[in-house]
Structures are given as structure tokens and as C-alpha cells.
PDB file of C-alpha atoms and ligand atoms in Angstrom:
ATOM      1  CA  MET A   1     341.296  76.149  -2.430  1.00  0.00           C
ATOM      2  CA  PRO A   2     341.854  79.290  -4.483  1.00  0.00           C
ATOM      3  CA  GLU A   3     345.381  80.623  -3.948  1.00  0.00           C
ATOM      4  CA  LEU A   4     346.924  83.894  -5.079  1.00  0.00           C
ATOM      5  CA  PRO A   5     346.760  83.171  -8.841  1.00  0.00           C
ATOM      6  CA  GLU A   6     343.076  82.196  -8.765  1.00  0.00           C
ATOM      7  CA  VAL A   7     342.209  85.317  -6.757  1.00  0.00           C
ATOM      8  CA  GLU A   8     344.261  87.513  -9.098  1.00  0.00           C
ATOM      9  CA  VAL A   9     342.645  85.977 -12.208  1.00  0.00           C
ATOM     10  CA  THR A  10     339.256  86.670 -10.613  1.00  0.00           C
ATOM     11  CA  ARG A  11     340.255  90.264  -9.845  1.00  0.00           C
ATOM     12  CA  ARG A  12     341.389  90.911 -13.414  1.00  0.00           C
ATOM     13  CA  ALA A  13     338.174  89.500 -14.870  1.00  0.00           C
ATOM     14  CA  LEU A  14     335.915  91.396 -12.467  1.00  0.00           C
ATOM     15  CA  SER A  15     337.650  94.783 -12.512  1.00  0.00           C
ATOM     16  CA  PRO A  16     336.185  96.030 -15.808  1.00  0.00           C
ATOM     17  CA  LEU A  17     332.743  94.711 -14.843  1.00  0.00           C
ATOM     18  CA  VAL A  18     332.538  96.400 -11.461  1.00  0.00           C
ATOM     19  CA  GLU A  19     334.708  99.518 -11.423  1.00  0.00           C
ATOM     20  CA  GLY A  20     332.711 102.720 -11.414  1.00  0.00           C
ATOM     21  CA  ARG A  21     329.396 100.951 -10.802  1.00  0.00           C
ATOM     22  CA  ARG A  22     327.106 101.545  -7.859  1.00  0.00           C
ATOM     23  CA  ILE A  23     326.004  98.605  -5.694  1.00  0.00           C
ATOM     24  CA  LEU A  24     322.199  98.504  -5.811  1.00  0.00           C
ATOM     25  CA  ASP A  25     321.851  95.466  -3.565  1.00  0.00           C
ATOM     26  CA  LEU A  26     323.715  92.468  -2.160  1.00  0.00           C
ATOM     27  CA  VAL A  27     321.181  89.708  -1.757  1.00  0.00           C
ATOM     28  CA  HIS A  28     321.884  86.721   0.510  1.00  0.00           C
ATOM     29  CA  ALA A  29     320.409  84.840   3.453  1.00  0.00           C
ATOM     30  CA  ASP A  30     323.473  84.458   5.689  1.00  0.00           C
ATOM     31  CA  PRO A  31     324.394  87.610   7.630  1.00  0.00           C
ATOM     32  CA  ALA A  32     326.858  85.670   9.801  1.00  0.00           C
ATOM     33  CA  ARG A  33     328.961  84.772   6.758  1.00  0.00           C
ATOM     34  CA  TYR A  34     328.393  87.910   4.670  1.00  0.00           C
ATOM     35  CA  ARG A  35     328.794  90.582   7.317  1.00  0.00           C
ATOM     36  CA  ASP A  36     327.347  94.080   7.333  1.00  0.00           C
ATOM     37  CA  THR A  37     326.860  93.971   3.568  1.00  0.00           C
ATOM     38  CA  GLU A  38     323.935  96.425   3.875  1.00  0.00           C
ATOM     39  CA  ARG A  39     326.590  99.070   4.630  1.00  0.00           C
ATOM     40  CA  ALA A  40     328.037  98.554   1.134  1.00  0.00           C
ATOM     41  CA  VAL A  41     324.697  99.081  -0.626  1.00  0.00           C
ATOM     42  CA  GLY A  42     324.379 102.433  -2.379  1.00  0.00           C
ATOM     43  CA  ARG A  43     328.152 102.906  -2.582  1.00  0.00           C
ATOM     44  CA  ARG A  44     330.126 103.085  -5.778  1.00  0.00           C
ATOM     45  CA  ILE A  45     332.961 100.619  -6.489  1.00  0.00           C
ATOM     46  CA  LEU A  46     336.059 102.760  -7.021  1.00  0.00           C
ATOM     47  CA  GLY A  47     338.529  99.936  -7.580  1.00  0.00           C
ATOM     48  CA  LEU A  48     339.158  96.248  -7.064  1.00  0.00           C
ATOM     49  CA  PHE A  49     342.383  95.173  -5.379  1.00  0.00           C
ATOM     50  CA  ARG A  50     343.960  92.007  -4.043  1.00  0.00           C
ATOM     51  CA  ARG A  51     346.013  91.363  -0.942  1.00  0.00           C
ATOM     52  CA  GLY A  52     347.178  87.759  -0.503  1.00  0.00           C
ATOM     53  CA  LYS A  53     344.069  85.665  -1.062  1.00  0.00           C
ATOM     54  CA  PHE A  54     341.672  88.523  -0.220  1.00  0.00           C
ATOM     55  CA  LEU A  55     339.741  90.567  -2.775  1.00  0.00           C
ATOM     56  CA  LEU A  56     339.190  94.177  -1.723  1.00  0.00           C
ATOM     57  CA  PHE A  57     336.422  96.241  -3.295  1.00  0.00           C
ATOM     58  CA  ARG A  58     337.232  99.886  -2.512  1.00  0.00           C
ATOM     59  CA  LEU A  59     333.933 101.708  -2.070  1.00  0.00           C
ATOM     60  CA  SER A  60     332.934 105.355  -1.998  1.00  0.00           C
ATOM     61  CA  GLY A  61     332.795 107.007   1.409  1.00  0.00           C
ATOM     62  CA  GLY A  62     335.959 105.264   2.641  1.00  0.00           C
ATOM     63  CA  TRP A  63     334.528 101.770   2.917  1.00  0.00           C
ATOM     64  CA  LEU A  64     335.820  98.367   1.828  1.00  0.00           C
ATOM     65  CA  LEU A  65     334.038  95.181   0.918  1.00  0.00           C
ATOM     66  CA  VAL A  66     336.532  92.414   1.700  1.00  0.00           C
ATOM     67  CA  VAL A  67     335.932  88.993   0.149  1.00  0.00           C
ATOM     68  CA  HIS A  68     337.685  85.722   0.916  1.00  0.00           C
ATOM     69  CA  LEU A  69     336.806  82.926  -1.506  1.00  0.00           C
ATOM     70  CA  GLY A  70     337.312  80.188   1.093  1.00  0.00           C
ATOM     71  CA  MET A  71     337.580  76.624  -0.245  1.00  0.00           C
ATOM     72  CA  SER A  72     335.315  76.786  -3.282  1.00  0.00           C
ATOM     73  CA  GLY A  73     334.058  80.353  -3.719  1.00  0.00           C
ATOM     74  CA  GLY A  74     334.109  82.226  -7.008  1.00  0.00           C
ATOM     75  CA  PHE A  75     332.258  84.835  -9.014  1.00  0.00           C
ATOM     76  CA  ARG A  76     330.072  83.924 -11.995  1.00  0.00           C
ATOM     77  CA  LEU A  77     328.227  85.837 -14.681  1.00  0.00           C
ATOM     78  CA  GLN A  78     325.310  83.379 -14.553  1.00  0.00           C
ATOM     79  CA  ARG A  79     323.300  82.194 -11.563  1.00  0.00           C
ATOM     80  CA  THR A  80     324.337  78.680 -10.447  1.00  0.00           C
ATOM     81  CA  PRO A  81     322.670  76.155  -8.101  1.00  0.00           C
ATOM     82  CA  HIS A  82     325.266  77.215  -5.502  1.00  0.00           C
ATOM     83  CA  THR A  83     324.823  80.972  -5.779  1.00  0.00           C
ATOM     84  CA  ARG A  84     325.063  82.385  -2.242  1.00  0.00           C
ATOM     85  CA  VAL A  85     325.142  86.134  -2.909  1.00  0.00           C
ATOM     86  CA  VAL A  86     323.672  88.125  -5.793  1.00  0.00           C
ATOM     87  CA  PHE A  87     325.547  91.333  -6.590  1.00  0.00           C
ATOM     88  CA  ARG A  88     323.055  93.750  -8.121  1.00  0.00           C
ATOM     89  CA  LEU A  89     325.137  96.512  -9.637  1.00  0.00           C
ATOM     90  CA  GLU A  90     324.082  99.338 -11.926  1.00  0.00           C
ATOM     91  CA  GLY A  91     323.866  97.640 -15.343  1.00  0.00           C
ATOM     92  CA  GLN A  92     325.475  94.378 -14.173  1.00  0.00           C
ATOM     93  CA  GLU A  93     324.601  91.335 -12.078  1.00  0.00           C
ATOM     94  CA  LEU A  94     327.203  89.015 -10.594  1.00  0.00           C
ATOM     95  CA  TYR A  95     326.792  85.811  -8.622  1.00  0.00           C
ATOM     96  CA  PHE A  96     328.960  84.575  -5.776  1.00  0.00           C
ATOM     97  CA  HIS A  97     329.016  80.821  -6.184  1.00  0.00           C
ATOM     98  CA  ASP A  98     330.241  78.730  -3.243  1.00  0.00           C
ATOM     99  CA  PRO A  99     329.238  75.058  -2.959  1.00  0.00           C
ATOM    100  CA  ARG A 100     331.121  74.459   0.302  1.00  0.00           C
ATOM    101  CA  ARG A 101     330.246  77.806   1.933  1.00  0.00           C
ATOM    102  CA  PHE A 102     333.623  78.713   3.398  1.00  0.00           C
ATOM    103  CA  GLY A 103     333.749  82.044   1.560  1.00  0.00           C
ATOM    104  CA  LYS A 104     333.237  85.199   3.648  1.00  0.00           C
ATOM    105  CA  PHE A 105     332.501  88.889   3.154  1.00  0.00           C
ATOM    106  CA  TRP A 106     333.109  91.828   5.465  1.00  0.00           C
ATOM    107  CA  ALA A 107     331.988  95.407   4.830  1.00  0.00           C
ATOM    108  CA  VAL A 108     334.191  97.684   6.950  1.00  0.00           C
ATOM    109  CA  PRO A 109     335.367 101.295   6.984  1.00  0.00           C
ATOM    110  CA  GLU A 110     338.873 101.323   5.462  1.00  0.00           C
ATOM    111  CA  ALA A 111     340.286 102.601   8.737  1.00  0.00           C
ATOM    112  CA  GLU A 112     338.947  99.475  10.482  1.00  0.00           C
ATOM    113  CA  ARG A 113     340.155  96.954   7.943  1.00  0.00           C
ATOM    114  CA  CYS A 114     342.153  95.145  10.612  1.00  0.00           C
ATOM    115  CA  ARG A 115     338.855  93.879  12.015  1.00  0.00           C
ATOM    116  CA  VAL A 116     338.962  91.355   9.160  1.00  0.00           C
ATOM    117  CA  PRO A 117     340.758  88.310  10.601  1.00  0.00           C
ATOM    118  CA  LEU A 118     344.304  87.879   9.208  1.00  0.00           C
ATOM    119  CA  LEU A 119     344.090  90.786   6.759  1.00  0.00           C
ATOM    120  CA  CYS A 120     346.548  92.936   8.695  1.00  0.00           C
ATOM    121  CA  ARG A 121     348.833  90.056   9.617  1.00  0.00           C
ATOM    122  CA  LEU A 122     349.770  89.189   6.049  1.00  0.00           C
ATOM    123  CA  GLY A 123     353.420  89.090   5.058  1.00  0.00           C
ATOM    124  CA  PRO A 124     354.722  90.793   1.906  1.00  0.00           C
ATOM    125  CA  GLU A 125     353.288  90.093  -1.518  1.00  0.00           C
ATOM    126  CA  PRO A 126     355.643  87.893  -3.588  1.00  0.00           C
ATOM    127  CA  TRP A 127     356.461  90.901  -5.822  1.00  0.00           C
ATOM    128  CA  ASP A 128     357.025  93.300  -2.945  1.00  0.00           C
ATOM    129  CA  PRO A 129     360.625  94.623  -2.847  1.00  0.00           C
ATOM    130  CA  ALA A 130     360.546  93.706   0.864  1.00  0.00           C
ATOM    131  CA  PHE A 131     360.293  90.029  -0.110  1.00  0.00           C
ATOM    132  CA  THR A 132     364.043  89.531  -0.479  1.00  0.00           C
ATOM    133  CA  ALA A 133     366.158  86.398  -0.239  1.00  0.00           C
ATOM    134  CA  GLU A 134     367.572  87.695   3.031  1.00  0.00           C
ATOM    135  CA  TYR A 135     364.095  88.287   4.477  1.00  0.00           C
ATOM    136  CA  LEU A 136     363.013  84.781   3.508  1.00  0.00           C
ATOM    137  CA  ARG A 137     366.191  83.272   4.910  1.00  0.00           C
ATOM    138  CA  GLN A 138     365.614  84.965   8.262  1.00  0.00           C
ATOM    139  CA  ARG A 139     362.049  83.676   8.395  1.00  0.00           C
ATOM    140  CA  LEU A 140     363.152  80.130   7.480  1.00  0.00           C
ATOM    141  CA  ARG A 141     366.109  80.103   9.882  1.00  0.00           C
ATOM    142  CA  SER A 142     363.964  80.978  12.844  1.00  0.00           C
ATOM    143  CA  SER A 143     361.589  78.061  12.379  1.00  0.00           C
ATOM    144  CA  ARG A 144     361.955  74.323  12.806  1.00  0.00           C
ATOM    145  CA  ARG A 145     358.763  73.734  10.851  1.00  0.00           C
ATOM    146  CA  PRO A 146     359.004  72.057   7.421  1.00  0.00           C
ATOM    147  CA  VAL A 147     359.788  74.613   4.738  1.00  0.00           C
ATOM    148  CA  LYS A 148     356.467  73.959   3.009  1.00  0.00           C
ATOM    149  CA  ALA A 149     354.509  74.836   6.159  1.00  0.00           C
ATOM    150  CA  ILE A 150     356.539  78.042   6.527  1.00  0.00           C
ATOM    151  CA  LEU A 151     355.804  79.088   2.938  1.00  0.00           C
ATOM    152  CA  MET A 152     352.088  78.504   3.462  1.00  0.00           C
ATOM    153  CA  ASP A 153     352.118  80.718   6.560  1.00  0.00           C
ATOM    154  CA  GLN A 154     350.386  83.875   5.278  1.00  0.00           C
ATOM    155  CA  ALA A 155     352.390  85.980   7.753  1.00  0.00           C
ATOM    156  CA  VAL A 156     355.635  84.964   6.011  1.00  0.00           C
ATOM    157  CA  VAL A 157     354.534  85.596   2.426  1.00  0.00           C
ATOM    158  CA  ALA A 158     350.993  86.313   1.270  1.00  0.00           C
ATOM    159  CA  GLY A 159     349.109  84.096  -1.132  1.00  0.00           C
ATOM    160  CA  LEU A 160     350.740  80.655  -1.263  1.00  0.00           C
ATOM    161  CA  GLY A 161     348.742  77.506  -0.579  1.00  0.00           C
ATOM    162  CA  ASN A 162     349.229  73.813  -1.126  1.00  0.00           C
ATOM    163  CA  ILE A 163     349.617  73.774  -4.908  1.00  0.00           C
ATOM    164  CA  TYR A 164     352.009  76.652  -5.464  1.00  0.00           C
ATOM    165  CA  ALA A 165     354.172  75.918  -2.404  1.00  0.00           C
ATOM    166  CA  ASP A 166     354.848  72.435  -3.864  1.00  0.00           C
ATOM    167  CA  GLU A 167     355.530  73.848  -7.319  1.00  0.00           C
ATOM    168  CA  ALA A 168     357.867  76.587  -6.076  1.00  0.00           C
ATOM    169  CA  LEU A 169     359.842  74.102  -3.975  1.00  0.00           C
ATOM    170  CA  PHE A 170     360.217  71.817  -6.987  1.00  0.00           C
ATOM    171  CA  LEU A 171     361.519  74.693  -9.068  1.00  0.00           C
ATOM    172  CA  ALA A 172     363.945  75.616  -6.273  1.00  0.00           C
ATOM    173  CA  GLY A 173     365.069  71.994  -5.776  1.00  0.00           C
ATOM    174  CA  VAL A 174     364.256  71.939  -2.046  1.00  0.00           C
ATOM    175  CA  ARG A 175     362.339  69.110  -0.393  1.00  0.00           C
ATOM    176  CA  PRO A 176     359.102  70.312   1.298  1.00  0.00           C
ATOM    177  CA  THR A 177     359.877  68.349   4.472  1.00  0.00           C
ATOM    178  CA  ARG A 178     363.185  70.110   5.134  1.00  0.00           C
ATOM    179  CA  ARG A 179     363.185  72.125   8.334  1.00  0.00           C
ATOM    180  CA  GLY A 180     363.438  75.877   7.910  1.00  0.00           C
ATOM    181  CA  THR A 181     366.594  75.939  10.031  1.00  0.00           C
ATOM    182  CA  ARG A 182     368.299  73.636   7.524  1.00  0.00           C
ATOM    183  CA  VAL A 183     367.708  75.726   4.396  1.00  0.00           C
ATOM    184  CA  THR A 184     370.910  77.311   3.068  1.00  0.00           C
ATOM    185  CA  ARG A 185     371.313  80.887   1.903  1.00  0.00           C
ATOM    186  CA  ALA A 186     371.535  79.778  -1.747  1.00  0.00           C
ATOM    187  CA  GLU A 187     368.401  77.670  -1.397  1.00  0.00           C
ATOM    188  CA  ALA A 188     366.486  80.526   0.214  1.00  0.00           C
ATOM    189  CA  ALA A 189     367.475  82.694  -2.743  1.00  0.00           C
ATOM    190  CA  ARG A 190     366.231  80.036  -5.183  1.00  0.00           C
ATOM    191  CA  ILE A 191     362.928  79.668  -3.335  1.00  0.00           C
ATOM    192  CA  ARG A 192     362.472  83.459  -3.277  1.00  0.00           C
ATOM    193  CA  LYS A 193     362.930  83.568  -7.037  1.00  0.00           C
ATOM    194  CA  ALA A 194     360.783  80.509  -7.772  1.00  0.00           C
ATOM    195  CA  ILE A 195     357.690  81.820  -5.968  1.00  0.00           C
ATOM    196  CA  PRO A 196     356.825  84.782  -8.243  1.00  0.00           C
ATOM    197  CA  ARG A 197     357.827  82.740 -11.296  1.00  0.00           C
ATOM    198  CA  VAL A 198     355.353  79.960 -10.522  1.00  0.00           C
ATOM    199  CA  LEU A 199     352.611  82.427  -9.597  1.00  0.00           C
ATOM    200  CA  GLU A 200     353.057  84.499 -12.766  1.00  0.00           C
ATOM    201  CA  ALA A 201     352.865  81.402 -14.968  1.00  0.00           C
ATOM    202  CA  ALA A 202     349.706  80.280 -13.163  1.00  0.00           C
ATOM    203  CA  ILE A 203     348.057  83.699 -13.526  1.00  0.00           C
ATOM    204  CA  GLU A 204     348.843  83.627 -17.248  1.00  0.00           C
ATOM    205  CA  ASP A 205     347.085  80.249 -17.535  1.00  0.00           C
ATOM    206  CA  GLY A 206     343.990  81.376 -15.653  1.00  0.00           C
ATOM    207  CA  GLY A 207     344.891  79.518 -12.426  1.00  0.00           C
ATOM    208  CA  THR A 208     344.571  75.808 -11.694  1.00  0.00           C
ATOM    209  CA  THR A 209     341.346  73.817 -12.034  1.00  0.00           C
ATOM    210  CA  LEU A 210     341.871  70.443 -10.362  1.00  0.00           C
ATOM    211  CA  LYS A 211     339.873  67.279 -11.005  1.00  0.00           C
ATOM    212  CA  ASP A 212     337.300  68.353  -8.419  1.00  0.00           C
ATOM    213  CA  GLN A 213     336.479  71.331 -10.677  1.00  0.00           C
ATOM    214  CA  SER A 214     335.963  73.513  -7.613  1.00  0.00           C
ATOM    215  CA  TYR A 215     337.748  76.481  -9.159  1.00  0.00           C
ATOM    216  CA  ARG A 216     336.580  78.082 -12.389  1.00  0.00           C
ATOM    217  CA  GLN A 217     337.227  81.453 -13.941  1.00  0.00           C
ATOM    218  CA  VAL A 218     334.473  84.085 -13.895  1.00  0.00           C
ATOM    219  CA  ASP A 219     333.321  83.032 -17.394  1.00  0.00           C
ATOM    220  CA  GLU A 220     333.418  79.374 -16.238  1.00  0.00           C
ATOM    221  CA  ALA A 221     336.520  78.558 -18.276  1.00  0.00           C
ATOM    222  CA  ILE A 222     338.871  76.203 -16.452  1.00  0.00           C
ATOM    223  CA  GLY A 223     342.321  77.284 -15.266  1.00  0.00           C
ATOM    224  CA  TYR A 224     344.865  75.598 -17.504  1.00  0.00           C
ATOM    225  CA  PHE A 225     347.854  75.645 -15.167  1.00  0.00           C
ATOM    226  CA  ARG A 226     346.939  72.087 -14.113  1.00  0.00           C
ATOM    227  CA  LEU A 227     348.571  70.974 -17.373  1.00  0.00           C
ATOM    228  CA  ARG A 228     351.824  72.644 -16.347  1.00  0.00           C
ATOM    229  CA  LEU A 229     352.004  71.338 -12.774  1.00  0.00           C
ATOM    230  CA  SER A 230     355.320  69.571 -12.226  1.00  0.00           C
ATOM    231  CA  VAL A 231     354.624  67.734  -8.964  1.00  0.00           C
ATOM    232  CA  TYR A 232     351.314  68.723  -7.365  1.00  0.00           C
ATOM    233  CA  GLY A 233     348.772  65.908  -7.768  1.00  0.00           C
ATOM    234  CA  ARG A 234     351.201  63.880  -9.874  1.00  0.00           C
ATOM    235  CA  THR A 235     352.105  61.133  -7.385  1.00  0.00           C
ATOM    236  CA  GLY A 236     353.792  58.221  -9.167  1.00  0.00           C
ATOM    237  CA  GLU A 237     354.178  60.097 -12.450  1.00  0.00           C
ATOM    238  CA  PRO A 238     357.701  60.762 -13.763  1.00  0.00           C
ATOM    239  CA  CYS A 239     359.482  63.924 -12.632  1.00  0.00           C
ATOM    240  CA  PRO A 240     359.567  66.301 -15.633  1.00  0.00           C
ATOM    241  CA  ARG A 241     363.280  66.881 -15.008  1.00  0.00           C
ATOM    242  CA  CYS A 242     364.723  63.420 -14.205  1.00  0.00           C
ATOM    243  CA  GLY A 243     361.945  60.848 -14.664  1.00  0.00           C
ATOM    244  CA  THR A 244     361.959  59.607 -11.046  1.00  0.00           C
ATOM    245  CA  PRO A 245     358.400  58.918  -9.818  1.00  0.00           C
ATOM    246  CA  ILE A 246     356.936  61.854  -7.872  1.00  0.00           C
ATOM    247  CA  ARG A 247     356.375  61.061  -4.224  1.00  0.00           C
ATOM    248  CA  ARG A 248     353.628  62.243  -1.881  1.00  0.00           C
ATOM    249  CA  MET A 249     353.977  62.751   1.863  1.00  0.00           C
ATOM    250  CA  VAL A 250     351.739  64.197   4.528  1.00  0.00           C
ATOM    251  CA  ILE A 251     353.170  67.187   6.406  1.00  0.00           C
ATOM    252  CA  GLN A 252     351.105  68.628   9.266  1.00  0.00           C
ATOM    253  CA  GLY A 253     347.943  67.159   7.786  1.00  0.00           C
ATOM    254  CA  ARG A 254     348.533  68.485   4.247  1.00  0.00           C
ATOM    255  CA  SER A 255     349.903  66.516   1.333  1.00  0.00           C
ATOM    256  CA  ALA A 256     353.232  67.486  -0.212  1.00  0.00           C
ATOM    257  CA  HIS A 257     354.464  66.326  -3.611  1.00  0.00           C
ATOM    258  CA  PHE A 258     358.119  66.271  -4.613  1.00  0.00           C
ATOM    259  CA  CYS A 259     360.794  64.539  -6.655  1.00  0.00           C
ATOM    260  CA  PRO A 260     362.978  62.496  -4.268  1.00  0.00           C
ATOM    261  CA  ARG A 261     365.942  62.959  -6.593  1.00  0.00           C
ATOM    262  CA  CYS A 262     365.744  66.639  -7.624  1.00  0.00           C
ATOM    263  CA  GLN A 263     364.645  67.859  -4.173  1.00  0.00           C
ATOM    264  CA  ARG A 264     366.974  67.130  -1.293  1.00  0.00           C
TER     265      ARG A 264
HETATM  266 ZN1   ZN B 301     363.436  64.819 -10.564  1.00  0.00          ZN
END
């Protein structure tokens, strides 16, 4: 599933292609999934922003087109067999590709953006000055859930999913199964610092394309961060720090990968 880095890489690639252009049509056959898109037609795209895992097209007239990529959604320059929405812009066509069809669109007036589920319940961005070690510690302390589940809660911090939560916890030396209440102040500070570090490195590498190939960049290049993953998807391989085989566990239905020696 695309996480913050994949959405940010998409935003950076699309921005120069869409900004300033008028939407001539949004062609699709699924009004339940791609909602009220006719209200976006005829408007100009003033800017492309990201909040957590959402892409926000700011449109003329005070409207937004909000896009969530879901499990396998992405934008392409060429039509694919799994194109679900054709973006006909002035002088540019884009294709929303989504084999598994979990991606969603909402066209809403900016003032009603909270009608988009979860959008207004997101916690701070990882680079937000409000995302401090003390803030994170308070959020961890008040929860008996495993620390990995807390980090993936979009209301705590926006944008982390399965891959980058595992990677950040490896960098911080904290085991994903540890309960939030048992995380020390020093560990919370290390986790706080590790999160933007991991995300920045992943953005630089174009995100992470796993073996399933579900994520690709807009120009269909893969995301090379897979080569730099320390623990995610590396069960049984040696820990890059100490050589101990990486272990995998299931926490609340999701897999977690960690080094049993470096992460206590
Ligand atoms: Zn290790």
C-alpha cells in the first residue's frame, strides 16, 4: 500500500504536469468510488498538495479534488489495462491506474473537506514542529497497543504504514510488539527522530516497489528504497547491524519485522 513517501513522490512528479492546467474531463465508470468528479470539471488546478497519504488538488473556485491511492492506485502517463480514471487536462492526459480498486476520489468545496473520511482526523505530519518527542511520548504512554500499531494510527502521526513503521522502529532500536505504555522517554525521542529520517530517504529513492510491483512511479520507474530496507520483508536475512536473522511476527493482523537483538 502506498505510504507517505510513495504519495509524496507521486505529488512531486505530477505537480509540474498539472499545475495551472484546466480539467477538461474526468472519465470513469464508477461514481460511487470517484465521487462528484463532475464538479471538478472546468476548474483550473492551482496546486497539488499532500496530507498524510492523501493527495489534494486545489482547484479554482475554492474546490478540492482529494485522492487516496488505496492499496494499488497510482498515476501513469500511459493508459494501462487497469486505468480507472482518465484525467483530460488542457495539453496533458493522465491515467489513474488501480488494479485492486481501493483508490478513491472526492470533489468537495474546501470548506467541506472534513466530509472526506479521516482527512480531518489526521495527526501531525512527521516534519510538523508539533510532532515533538514529548507529543509522541504522551501518545505512546496513553496506549497499551503495540508501538507499531500506534505509529500506524493516522491520528497519531500522518503517513506511516507497515513498511516505514518497521523501518523507523529498527532505526530507533525498539521492538514493534512493545506496548506504548512501556516505551521510555529516550526511546520515544529516538522514534520521533527516526520517522522523518526513514521517510526522507525513501522519498529520495522514489519510494518502495515490493516484489508484487503494485507501486510504481508516475513514469513507471520502480521505487528503489526496497534495496535499502533493513528489516521489512527480510525475514531470516541477517540484520544489517548485528547479523542476527530478522524475525517476523503478526501484530493485530499485520506482519512486523524486527531484529530480536537490536530491538528490545
Ligand atoms: Zn541486529
